[in-house]
mmCIF file of C-alpha atoms in Angstrom:
data_model
loop_
_atom_site.group_PDB
_atom_site.id
_atom_site.type_symbol
_atom_site.label_atom_id
_atom_site.label_comp_id
_atom_site.label_asym_id
_atom_site.label_seq_id
_atom_site.Cartn_x
_atom_site.Cartn_y
_atom_site.Cartn_z
ATOM 1 C CA MET H 1 -0.293 24.571 -13.717
ATOM 2 C CA THR H 2 3.094 25.010 -12.037
ATOM 3 C CA GLU H 3 5.979 23.077 -13.627
ATOM 4 C CA PRO H 4 7.740 20.707 -11.196
ATOM 5 C CA VAL H 5 11.180 21.763 -9.900
ATOM 6 C CA PRO H 6 13.729 19.866 -12.094
ATOM 7 C CA ALA H 7 14.924 16.820 -10.203
ATOM 8 C CA SER H 8 18.540 17.130 -8.810
ATOM 9 C CA GLY H 9 19.108 13.378 -8.996
ATOM 10 C CA THR H 10 19.607 13.037 -5.261
ATOM 11 C CA VAL H 11 17.269 10.765 -3.269
ATOM 12 C CA HIS H 12 16.966 10.723 0.506
ATOM 13 C CA TRP H 13 15.492 7.446 1.730
ATOM 14 C CA VAL H 14 14.283 7.991 5.295
ATOM 15 C CA GLY H 15 13.875 4.848 7.365
ATOM 16 C CA ALA H 16 14.962 1.252 6.854
ATOM 17 C CA GLY H 17 12.222 -0.828 8.333
ATOM 18 C CA LEU H 18 10.477 -3.964 7.162
ATOM 19 C CA SER H 19 9.239 -2.439 3.889
ATOM 20 C CA THR H 20 12.656 -1.226 2.666
ATOM 21 C CA GLY H 21 13.503 -3.814 0.108
ATOM 22 C CA SER H 22 15.175 -4.065 -3.263
ATOM 23 C CA GLY H 23 13.409 -0.850 -4.481
ATOM 24 C CA LEU H 24 16.260 0.979 -2.662
ATOM 25 C CA ALA H 25 18.817 -1.017 -4.667
ATOM 26 C CA SER H 26 17.041 -0.156 -7.939
ATOM 27 C CA LEU H 27 17.227 3.482 -7.076
ATOM 28 C CA CYS H 28 20.951 3.235 -6.693
ATOM 29 C CA ASP H 29 21.013 2.348 -10.406
ATOM 30 C CA THR H 30 18.680 5.261 -11.468
ATOM 31 C CA ALA H 31 19.504 8.098 -9.107
ATOM 32 C CA ALA H 32 22.737 10.072 -9.243
ATOM 33 C CA ARG H 33 23.062 9.920 -5.467
ATOM 34 C CA VAL H 34 21.188 8.020 -2.704
ATOM 35 C CA ARG H 35 21.379 8.658 1.025
ATOM 36 C CA LEU H 36 19.839 6.283 3.529
ATOM 37 C CA TRP H 37 18.769 7.930 6.721
ATOM 38 C CA HIS H 38 18.235 5.748 9.836
ATOM 39 C CA ARG H 39 18.361 5.977 13.627
ATOM 40 C CA THR H 40 22.089 6.036 13.625
ATOM 41 C CA GLU H 41 24.708 6.135 10.895
ATOM 42 C CA GLU H 42 25.832 2.700 12.038
ATOM 43 C CA ARG H 43 22.377 1.263 11.665
ATOM 44 C CA ALA H 44 22.091 2.836 8.212
ATOM 45 C CA ALA H 45 25.403 1.364 7.219
ATOM 46 C CA GLN H 46 24.306 -2.043 8.435
ATOM 47 C CA ALA H 47 21.078 -1.818 6.456
ATOM 48 C CA LEU H 48 23.012 -0.965 3.305
ATOM 49 C CA ALA H 49 25.411 -3.749 3.882
ATOM 50 C CA ALA H 50 22.531 -6.262 4.295
ATOM 51 C CA GLN H 51 21.368 -5.312 0.778
ATOM 52 C CA GLY H 52 24.791 -5.318 -0.724
ATOM 53 C CA LEU H 53 24.712 -1.532 -1.157
ATOM 54 C CA THR H 54 27.863 -0.509 0.735
ATOM 55 C CA GLY H 55 29.543 2.242 -1.275
ATOM 56 C CA ARG H 56 26.505 2.667 -3.482
ATOM 57 C CA ALA H 57 24.484 4.774 -1.062
ATOM 58 C CA GLU H 58 25.540 7.064 1.780
ATOM 59 C CA PRO H 59 24.489 6.209 5.385
ATOM 60 C CA ARG H 60 23.150 9.099 7.513
ATOM 61 C CA ALA H 61 21.912 9.453 11.148
ATOM 62 C CA TYR H 62 18.417 10.797 10.868
ATOM 63 C CA THR H 63 17.174 13.786 12.657
ATOM 64 C CA PRO H 64 14.877 16.393 11.067
ATOM 65 C CA PRO H 65 17.530 19.233 11.360
ATOM 66 C CA ALA H 66 20.177 16.953 9.868
ATOM 67 C CA LEU H 67 18.020 16.120 6.890
ATOM 68 C CA ALA H 68 16.923 19.708 6.354
ATOM 69 C CA ALA H 69 20.538 20.804 6.361
ATOM 70 C CA GLU H 70 21.313 18.547 3.374
ATOM 71 C CA LEU H 71 18.158 19.138 1.352
ATOM 72 C CA ALA H 72 18.522 20.990 -1.940
ATOM 73 C CA PRO H 73 15.918 22.067 -4.511
ATOM 74 C CA GLY H 74 14.872 19.110 -6.704
ATOM 75 C CA ASP H 75 15.995 16.433 -4.231
ATOM 76 C CA VAL H 76 13.508 13.615 -3.514
ATOM 77 C CA VAL H 77 12.658 12.698 0.122
ATOM 78 C CA VAL H 78 11.179 9.148 0.541
ATOM 79 C CA SER H 79 9.436 8.705 3.794
ATOM 80 C CA MET H 80 9.355 5.168 5.122
ATOM 81 C CA LEU H 81 8.452 6.495 8.577
ATOM 82 C CA PRO H 82 5.069 6.131 10.372
ATOM 83 C CA ALA H 83 2.300 8.021 8.758
ATOM 84 C CA PRO H 84 2.066 10.779 11.369
ATOM 85 C CA GLU H 85 5.599 11.864 10.392
ATOM 86 C CA HIS H 86 4.777 12.418 6.748
ATOM 87 C CA GLY H 87 3.167 15.851 7.336
ATOM 88 C CA PRO H 88 6.322 17.458 8.966
ATOM 89 C CA LEU H 89 8.583 15.865 6.306
ATOM 90 C CA LEU H 90 6.411 17.277 3.535
ATOM 91 C CA GLY H 91 6.539 20.688 5.175
ATOM 92 C CA MET H 92 10.351 20.493 5.091
ATOM 93 C CA CYS H 93 10.212 19.519 1.476
ATOM 94 C CA VAL H 94 7.945 22.442 0.447
ATOM 95 C CA GLU H 95 10.306 24.844 2.249
ATOM 96 C CA ALA H 96 13.296 23.450 0.471
ATOM 97 C CA ARG H 97 11.447 22.898 -2.892
ATOM 98 C CA ALA H 98 12.323 19.176 -2.699
ATOM 99 C CA HIS H 99 9.935 16.437 -3.891
ATOM 100 C CA PHE H 100 8.241 13.979 -1.551
ATOM 101 C CA ALA H 101 7.260 10.306 -1.912
ATOM 102 C CA CYS H 102 5.753 7.634 0.307
ATOM 103 C CA SER H 103 3.741 4.426 0.110
ATOM 104 C CA SER H 104 1.033 5.499 2.642
ATOM 105 C CA TYR H 105 -2.531 6.743 2.265
ATOM 106 C CA VAL H 106 -2.899 10.493 1.986
ATOM 107 C CA SER H 107 -3.368 11.952 5.462
ATOM 108 C CA ASP H 108 -5.088 15.169 6.348
ATOM 109 C CA ALA H 109 -1.672 16.645 7.287
ATOM 110 C CA VAL H 110 -0.370 15.880 3.815
ATOM 111 C CA LEU H 111 -3.453 16.961 1.948
ATOM 112 C CA GLU H 112 -3.584 20.393 3.550
ATOM 113 C CA GLN H 113 -0.075 21.069 2.257
ATOM 114 C CA VAL H 114 -0.715 20.063 -1.323
ATOM 115 C CA PRO H 115 -1.726 23.557 -2.587
ATOM 116 C CA ALA H 116 1.555 25.010 -1.216
ATOM 117 C CA ALA H 117 3.489 22.109 -2.660
ATOM 118 C CA GLU H 118 1.990 22.563 -6.037
ATOM 119 C CA ALA H 119 2.697 26.302 -6.007
ATOM 120 C CA ALA H 120 6.315 25.578 -5.115
ATOM 121 C CA GLY H 121 6.694 23.021 -7.968
ATOM 122 C CA VAL H 122 6.957 20.134 -5.568
ATOM 123 C CA THR H 123 5.674 16.696 -6.580
ATOM 124 C CA VAL H 124 3.902 14.743 -3.806
ATOM 125 C CA LEU H 125 3.740 11.056 -4.590
ATOM 126 C CA THR H 126 1.596 8.939 -2.294
ATOM 127 C CA GLU H 127 -0.107 5.588 -2.232
ATOM 128 C CA ALA H 128 2.572 4.138 -4.363
ATOM 129 C CA GLY H 129 3.361 0.873 -2.630
ATOM 130 C CA LEU H 130 1.379 -2.382 -2.591
ATOM 131 C CA ASP H 131 -1.878 -1.571 -0.848
ATOM 132 C CA PRO H 132 -2.214 1.325 -1.526
ATOM 133 C CA GLY H 133 -0.357 1.330 -4.772
ATOM 134 C CA ILE H 134 -0.460 -1.747 -6.976
ATOM 135 C CA ASP H 135 -4.110 -2.223 -6.061
ATOM 136 C CA HIS H 136 -4.733 1.265 -7.602
ATOM 137 C CA LEU H 137 -2.950 0.276 -10.786
ATOM 138 C CA PHE H 138 -5.008 -2.932 -11.065
ATOM 139 C CA ALA H 139 -8.263 -1.090 -10.507
ATOM 140 C CA HIS H 140 -7.608 1.703 -13.046
ATOM 141 C CA SER H 141 -6.589 -0.884 -15.637
ATOM 142 C CA LEU H 142 -9.731 -2.935 -15.159
ATOM 143 C CA ILE H 143 -12.056 0.044 -15.199
ATOM 144 C CA ALA H 144 -10.452 1.362 -18.452
ATOM 145 C CA ARG H 145 -10.729 -2.081 -20.086
ATOM 146 C CA ALA H 146 -14.343 -2.456 -19.082
ATOM 147 C CA SER H 147 -15.174 1.119 -20.377
ATOM 148 C CA GLU H 148 -13.924 0.166 -23.811
ATOM 149 C CA VAL H 149 -16.345 -2.721 -23.990
ATOM 150 C CA ILE H 150 -19.412 -1.524 -22.099
ATOM 151 C CA GLY H 151 -19.089 2.241 -22.858
ATOM 152 C CA PRO H 152 -18.828 4.852 -20.087
ATOM 153 C CA ASP H 153 -22.237 6.353 -20.920
ATOM 154 C CA THR H 154 -24.082 3.079 -20.841
ATOM 155 C CA ALA H 155 -26.341 2.457 -17.829
ATOM 156 C CA ALA H 156 -24.743 -0.387 -15.887
ATOM 157 C CA SER H 157 -24.056 -1.840 -12.388
ATOM 158 C CA TYR H 158 -20.786 -3.107 -11.144
ATOM 159 C CA THR H 159 -18.973 -4.996 -8.372
ATOM 160 C CA LEU H 160 -15.404 -4.121 -7.491
ATOM 161 C CA THR H 161 -13.485 -5.910 -4.837
ATOM 162 C CA SER H 162 -9.925 -5.271 -3.904
ATOM 163 C CA TYR H 163 -8.449 -7.523 -1.185
ATOM 164 C CA CYS H 164 -4.808 -7.666 -0.101
ATOM 165 C CA GLY H 165 -2.987 -9.523 2.673
ATOM 166 C CA GLY H 166 0.408 -10.434 3.950
ATOM 167 C CA VAL H 167 0.209 -13.959 5.367
ATOM 168 C CA PRO H 168 2.683 -16.694 6.319
ATOM 169 C CA ALA H 169 3.802 -18.771 3.348
ATOM 170 C CA VAL H 170 3.511 -21.854 5.512
ATOM 171 C CA PRO H 171 0.322 -21.549 7.518
ATOM 172 C CA ASN H 172 0.837 -21.489 11.325
ATOM 173 C CA ASP H 173 -1.680 -21.932 14.223
ATOM 174 C CA PHE H 174 -2.089 -18.131 14.546
ATOM 175 C CA ARG H 175 -2.903 -17.938 10.864
ATOM 176 C CA TYR H 176 -0.863 -14.713 10.548
ATOM 177 C CA ARG H 177 2.604 -13.279 10.276
ATOM 178 C CA PHE H 178 3.282 -9.711 11.394
ATOM 179 C CA SER H 179 4.616 -7.722 8.425
ATOM 180 C CA TRP H 180 4.282 -4.374 10.282
ATOM 181 C CA ALA H 181 4.056 -3.278 13.941
ATOM 182 C CA PRO H 182 1.526 -5.325 15.929
ATOM 183 C CA ALA H 183 0.181 -2.124 17.547
ATOM 184 C CA GLY H 184 -0.643 -0.812 14.067
ATOM 185 C CA VAL H 185 -2.388 -4.072 13.167
ATOM 186 C CA LEU H 186 -4.543 -3.994 16.239
ATOM 187 C CA ASN H 187 -5.467 -0.310 15.978
ATOM 188 C CA ALA H 188 -6.471 -0.809 12.297
ATOM 189 C CA LEU H 189 -8.875 -3.444 13.459
ATOM 190 C CA ARG H 190 -10.392 -0.917 15.851
ATOM 191 C CA SER H 191 -11.179 1.538 13.039
ATOM 192 C CA PRO H 192 -14.688 1.304 11.451
ATOM 193 C CA ALA H 193 -14.919 0.259 7.830
ATOM 194 C CA ARG H 194 -17.257 1.810 5.330
ATOM 195 C CA TYR H 195 -18.093 0.142 2.020
ATOM 196 C CA ILE H 196 -20.968 -0.474 -0.445
ATOM 197 C CA GLU H 197 -22.947 -3.720 -0.276
ATOM 198 C CA ASP H 198 -26.170 -4.498 -2.174
ATOM 199 C CA GLY H 199 -26.084 -0.933 -3.517
ATOM 200 C CA ALA H 200 -26.077 0.731 -0.084
ATOM 201 C CA GLU H 201 -23.318 2.273 2.057
ATOM 202 C CA THR H 202 -22.606 0.034 4.981
ATOM 203 C CA THR H 203 -20.417 0.554 8.060
ATOM 204 C CA ALA H 204 -18.829 -2.167 10.202
ATOM 205 C CA ASP H 205 -17.780 -0.695 13.530
ATOM 206 C CA ARG H 206 -15.689 -3.778 14.135
ATOM 207 C CA PRO H 207 -14.332 -4.771 10.652
ATOM 208 C CA TRP H 208 -13.760 -8.418 11.625
ATOM 209 C CA THR H 209 -17.418 -8.908 12.147
ATOM 210 C CA ALA H 210 -17.864 -8.428 8.425
ATOM 211 C CA THR H 211 -15.456 -11.189 7.530
ATOM 212 C CA ARG H 212 -16.517 -13.460 4.704
ATOM 213 C CA PRO H 213 -14.994 -16.427 2.843
ATOM 214 C CA HIS H 214 -13.229 -15.359 -0.353
ATOM 215 C CA VAL H 215 -12.106 -18.017 -2.814
ATOM 216 C CA ILE H 216 -9.154 -17.320 -5.139
ATOM 217 C CA ASP H 217 -8.188 -19.940 -7.630
ATOM 218 C CA GLY H 218 -9.749 -22.641 -5.516
ATOM 219 C CA GLU H 219 -8.117 -21.527 -2.206
ATOM 220 C CA THR H 220 -10.392 -20.241 0.495
ATOM 221 C CA PHE H 221 -9.270 -17.089 2.349
ATOM 222 C CA GLU H 222 -11.145 -14.830 4.818
ATOM 223 C CA ALA H 223 -11.698 -11.287 3.784
ATOM 224 C CA TYR H 224 -12.990 -8.228 5.630
ATOM 225 C CA PRO H 225 -13.374 -4.563 4.714
ATOM 226 C CA ASN H 226 -11.013 -1.975 6.050
ATOM 227 C CA ARG H 227 -10.853 1.882 6.221
ATOM 228 C CA ASP H 228 -13.309 3.845 4.073
ATOM 229 C CA SER H 229 -13.821 2.355 0.651
ATOM 230 C CA VAL H 230 -16.411 4.835 -0.559
ATOM 231 C CA PRO H 231 -14.135 7.791 -1.603
ATOM 232 C CA PHE H 232 -12.369 5.458 -4.010
ATOM 233 C CA VAL H 233 -15.392 5.342 -6.218
ATOM 234 C CA GLN H 234 -14.584 8.964 -7.195
ATOM 235 C CA GLN H 235 -10.740 8.490 -6.994
ATOM 236 C CA TYR H 236 -10.971 5.616 -9.495
ATOM 237 C CA GLY H 237 -13.037 7.756 -11.811
ATOM 238 C CA LEU H 238 -15.852 5.261 -12.297
ATOM 239 C CA PRO H 239 -18.433 6.460 -14.919
ATOM 240 C CA ALA H 240 -21.370 8.218 -13.345
ATOM 241 C CA ALA H 241 -23.748 6.011 -15.487
ATOM 242 C CA TRP H 242 -22.513 2.976 -13.649
ATOM 243 C CA LYS H 243 -23.944 2.263 -10.244
ATOM 244 C CA PRO H 244 -22.167 0.123 -7.598
ATOM 245 C CA ARG H 245 -23.713 -3.085 -6.418
ATOM 246 C CA THR H 246 -20.689 -3.894 -4.279
ATOM 247 C CA PHE H 247 -17.543 -1.784 -3.762
ATOM 248 C CA VAL H 248 -15.160 -2.849 -1.061
ATOM 249 C CA ARG H 249 -11.431 -2.540 -0.462
ATOM 250 C CA GLY H 250 -10.237 -4.828 2.282
ATOM 251 C CA THR H 251 -7.906 -7.290 3.861
ATOM 252 C CA LEU H 252 -7.195 -10.999 3.132
ATOM 253 C CA ARG H 253 -6.313 -13.514 5.875
ATOM 254 C CA LEU H 254 -5.805 -17.230 5.784
ATOM 255 C CA ASP H 255 -8.809 -19.504 6.279
ATOM 256 C CA GLY H 256 -9.203 -20.000 10.064
ATOM 257 C CA TRP H 257 -7.943 -16.544 11.035
ATOM 258 C CA LEU H 258 -11.255 -15.480 12.556
ATOM 259 C CA THR H 259 -11.257 -18.420 14.918
ATOM 260 C CA ALA H 260 -7.547 -18.181 15.774
ATOM 261 C CA TRP H 261 -7.881 -14.550 16.649
ATOM 262 C CA ALA H 262 -11.084 -14.804 18.736
ATOM 263 C CA PRO H 263 -9.184 -14.021 22.021
ATOM 264 C CA VAL H 264 -7.636 -10.883 20.355
ATOM 265 C CA PHE H 265 -11.058 -9.715 19.245
ATOM 266 C CA GLU H 266 -12.384 -9.996 22.790
ATOM 267 C CA GLU H 267 -9.575 -7.658 23.963
ATOM 268 C CA LEU H 268 -10.277 -5.198 21.137
ATOM 269 C CA ASP H 269 -14.001 -5.127 21.997
ATOM 270 C CA ARG H 270 -13.161 -4.070 25.533
ATOM 271 C CA GLY H 271 -11.347 -1.025 24.130
ATOM 272 C CA ASP H 272 -8.794 -0.514 26.911
ATOM 273 C CA ASP H 273 -5.951 1.436 25.189
ATOM 274 C CA ARG H 274 -3.335 0.461 27.807
ATOM 275 C CA ARG H 275 -4.254 -3.256 27.636
ATOM 276 C CA ILE H 276 -4.207 -3.256 23.730
ATOM 277 C CA ALA H 277 -0.709 -1.648 23.755
ATOM 278 C CA GLU H 278 0.311 -4.357 26.204
ATOM 279 C CA LEU H 279 -1.335 -7.027 24.025
ATOM 280 C CA ALA H 280 0.606 -5.749 21.032
ATOM 281 C CA ARG H 281 3.831 -6.361 22.903
ATOM 282 C CA GLU H 282 2.684 -9.797 23.945
ATOM 283 C CA LEU H 283 1.772 -10.835 20.438
ATOM 284 C CA ALA H 284 5.115 -9.640 19.091
ATOM 285 C CA ALA H 285 6.913 -11.762 21.709
ATOM 286 C CA ARG H 286 4.617 -14.782 21.243
ATOM 287 C CA HIS H 287 4.680 -14.749 17.425
ATOM 288 C CA PRO H 288 8.139 -13.442 16.369
ATOM 289 C CA THR H 289 9.257 -13.331 12.826
ATOM 290 C CA THR H 290 12.459 -15.354 12.376
ATOM 291 C CA GLU H 291 15.053 -15.556 9.625
ATOM 292 C CA ALA H 292 13.592 -18.841 8.574
ATOM 293 C CA ASP H 293 10.074 -17.473 8.025
ATOM 294 C CA ARG H 294 8.852 -16.801 4.569
ATOM 295 C CA ASP H 295 5.920 -14.458 3.957
ATOM 296 C CA ARG H 296 3.390 -14.473 1.155
ATOM 297 C CA VAL H 297 1.621 -11.480 -0.358
ATOM 298 C CA VAL H 298 -1.735 -11.965 -2.083
ATOM 299 C CA LEU H 299 -3.526 -9.110 -3.885
ATOM 300 C CA ALA H 300 -6.735 -9.813 -5.826
ATOM 301 C CA VAL H 301 -8.686 -7.071 -7.551
ATOM 302 C CA SER H 302 -11.860 -8.122 -9.387
ATOM 303 C CA PHE H 303 -14.264 -6.071 -11.460
ATOM 304 C CA ASP H 304 -17.633 -7.059 -12.991
ATOM 305 C CA VAL H 305 -19.879 -4.818 -14.997
ATOM 306 C CA ARG H 306 -23.366 -5.624 -16.189
ATOM 307 C CA ALA H 307 -25.269 -3.377 -18.556
ATOM 308 C CA GLY H 308 -29.039 -3.137 -18.824
ATOM 309 C CA SER H 309 -28.683 -4.342 -22.458
ATOM 310 C CA GLY H 310 -27.324 -7.612 -21.205
ATOM 311 C CA ALA H 311 -23.670 -6.808 -22.071
ATOM 312 C CA ARG H 312 -21.218 -7.908 -19.464
ATOM 313 C CA TRP H 313 -17.561 -7.490 -18.731
ATOM 314 C CA SER H 314 -15.517 -9.241 -16.024
ATOM 315 C CA GLY H 315 -11.773 -9.228 -15.203
ATOM 316 C CA ARG H 316 -9.392 -9.891 -12.370
ATOM 317 C CA TYR H 317 -5.812 -9.220 -11.483
ATOM 318 C CA LEU H 318 -3.972 -11.453 -9.130
ATOM 319 C CA LEU H 319 -0.592 -11.027 -7.525
ATOM 320 C CA ASP H 320 0.633 -13.970 -5.390
ATOM 321 C CA LEU H 321 4.288 -13.768 -4.252
ATOM 322 C CA ILE H 322 6.347 -15.643 -1.655
ATOM 323 C CA GLY H 323 9.363 -14.114 0.030
ATOM 324 C CA THR H 324 12.880 -15.356 -0.419
ATOM 325 C CA GLU H 325 15.894 -15.589 1.859
ATOM 326 C CA GLU H 326 17.138 -12.328 0.409
ATOM 327 C CA GLU H 327 13.847 -10.338 0.635
ATOM 328 C CA SER H 328 10.408 -10.556 1.986
ATOM 329 C CA ALA H 329 7.499 -10.521 -0.456
ATOM 330 C CA MET H 330 6.121 -7.506 1.418
ATOM 331 C CA ALA H 331 9.291 -5.508 1.132
ATOM 332 C CA ARG H 332 9.503 -6.288 -2.615
ATOM 333 C CA CYS H 333 5.917 -5.408 -3.290
ATOM 334 C CA VAL H 334 6.026 -2.118 -1.366
ATOM 335 C CA SER H 335 9.537 -0.801 -2.318
ATOM 336 C CA ARG H 336 9.507 -1.780 -6.000
ATOM 337 C CA PRO H 337 6.470 0.312 -7.119
ATOM 338 C CA LEU H 338 7.599 3.085 -4.818
ATOM 339 C CA ALA H 339 11.005 3.168 -6.521
ATOM 340 C CA LEU H 340 9.260 3.094 -9.909
ATOM 341 C CA GLY H 341 7.285 6.190 -8.943
ATOM 342 C CA ILE H 342 10.421 7.893 -7.684
ATOM 343 C CA GLY H 343 11.982 7.190 -11.021
ATOM 344 C CA HIS H 344 9.099 9.107 -12.644
ATOM 345 C CA ILE H 345 9.823 12.055 -10.313
ATOM 346 C CA LEU H 346 13.494 11.887 -11.435
ATOM 347 C CA ASP H 347 12.546 11.881 -15.128
ATOM 348 C CA GLY H 348 10.122 14.716 -14.748
ATOM 349 C CA SER H 349 7.089 12.816 -15.869
ATOM 350 C CA LEU H 350 5.006 13.454 -12.661
ATOM 351 C CA PRO H 351 3.439 16.853 -12.286
ATOM 352 C CA ALA H 352 3.770 19.255 -9.321
ATOM 353 C CA GLY H 353 1.110 18.584 -6.653
ATOM 354 C CA LEU H 354 -0.453 15.358 -5.552
ATOM 355 C CA SER H 355 -0.241 12.055 -7.372
ATOM 356 C CA ARG H 356 -1.638 8.724 -6.001
ATOM 357 C CA ALA H 357 0.468 6.161 -7.945
ATOM 358 C CA ALA H 358 -0.842 6.245 -11.526
ATOM 359 C CA GLU H 359 -4.335 7.665 -11.778
ATOM 360 C CA THR H 360 -5.519 6.784 -15.285
ATOM 361 C CA GLY H 361 -5.909 3.559 -17.168
ATOM 362 C CA GLU H 362 -3.249 4.396 -19.737
ATOM 363 C CA ARG H 363 -0.701 5.469 -17.152
ATOM 364 C CA SER H 364 -1.455 2.408 -15.021
ATOM 365 C CA GLU H 365 -0.726 0.111 -17.899
ATOM 366 C CA GLU H 366 2.666 1.752 -18.308
ATOM 367 C CA TRP H 367 3.480 1.259 -14.679
ATOM 368 C CA LEU H 368 2.269 -2.335 -14.724
ATOM 369 C CA ASP H 369 4.484 -3.038 -17.727
ATOM 370 C CA GLU H 370 7.441 -1.610 -15.875
ATOM 371 C CA LEU H 371 6.601 -3.695 -12.759
ATOM 372 C CA ARG H 372 6.544 -6.878 -14.842
ATOM 373 C CA GLU H 373 9.938 -5.985 -16.244
ATOM 374 C CA ASP H 374 11.094 -5.314 -12.701
ATOM 375 C CA GLY H 375 10.280 -8.815 -11.575
ATOM 376 C CA VAL H 376 6.953 -8.219 -9.782
ATOM 377 C CA GLY H 377 4.773 -10.852 -11.323
ATOM 378 C CA PHE H 378 0.974 -10.989 -11.563
ATOM 379 C CA THR H 379 -1.751 -12.283 -13.873
ATOM 380 C CA LEU H 380 -4.764 -10.755 -15.616
ATOM 381 C CA ARG H 381 -7.764 -12.852 -16.402
ATOM 382 C CA ILE H 382 -10.687 -11.554 -18.478
ATOM 383 C CA ASP H 383 -13.846 -13.712 -18.561
#
């Protein structure tokens, strides 16, 4: 296995959108040098000033050639750009022998460059935000704890549900608050969802049609599957002797969302790309996020294992945070674990090649302890 290129101590944070929160500030304490790249140097300077980081990080105007000119071996590039831009950025990192980090799912464009990155000693940290990110840590921790009790070689069946949502802290008529681009929200709803239910793989061509009530500590939410849950059975390293009854990763919404969004679903069903792009702009104008708004992030991961012998283990993690005047809950929950992961690149504890947050129970416990110390609170309940 190739050793990672020693970290230089310089971090290039690219993009200052809605998910750039106090994780950037924490990096200013751990990294030797931080540069914030944004559309213009003035916009970057404004973003730094808003977080009280003037003089602690250097503002830069982002263009790929400008970033490439400042990259050195061992630097860390943090992409807060849209997912399609991760591939080109990673290619730039491999050429410069710089490390790469993002909070997004692994795309094909990233995955195909992993062998070259590993050979070059480049660490590629992905899925290290909230969802994906903290949800992975919760899942690995629960699976490891259950394995100690049930035994990985014992025949058993299990249910794993992982639901996450960004919602308004004070419910509104729309039952939603945009925490990322409306076009992205709408297009995600147009993508089929694959998951396991009653022991069989199931696909919902329109994810919202699979919406179910989901009760968390007495509060009723609405939950639906998203993306493709099935590959995560392998990614989470679930024992082969354990068979899934239910395995679903999905999205949480406030109770009443399905009704409030009925007109939106009608538009999505028609599938007119131009109209949906127009609808995204209309929704952004109709439901703007204001300075007075406060968001709420809820992440609930539950795991229940039942062995043929009658043994049973059940546990659940719950994260429930409300944003503050200084920082949204979403920005905190995405940027803090990402900064934590970048810290592990800087200290050399992540290997060359691909890492999806922490990928073992033991390593996940370490990250969770660090998150607690960093002020990202959550609870663990074992029944």
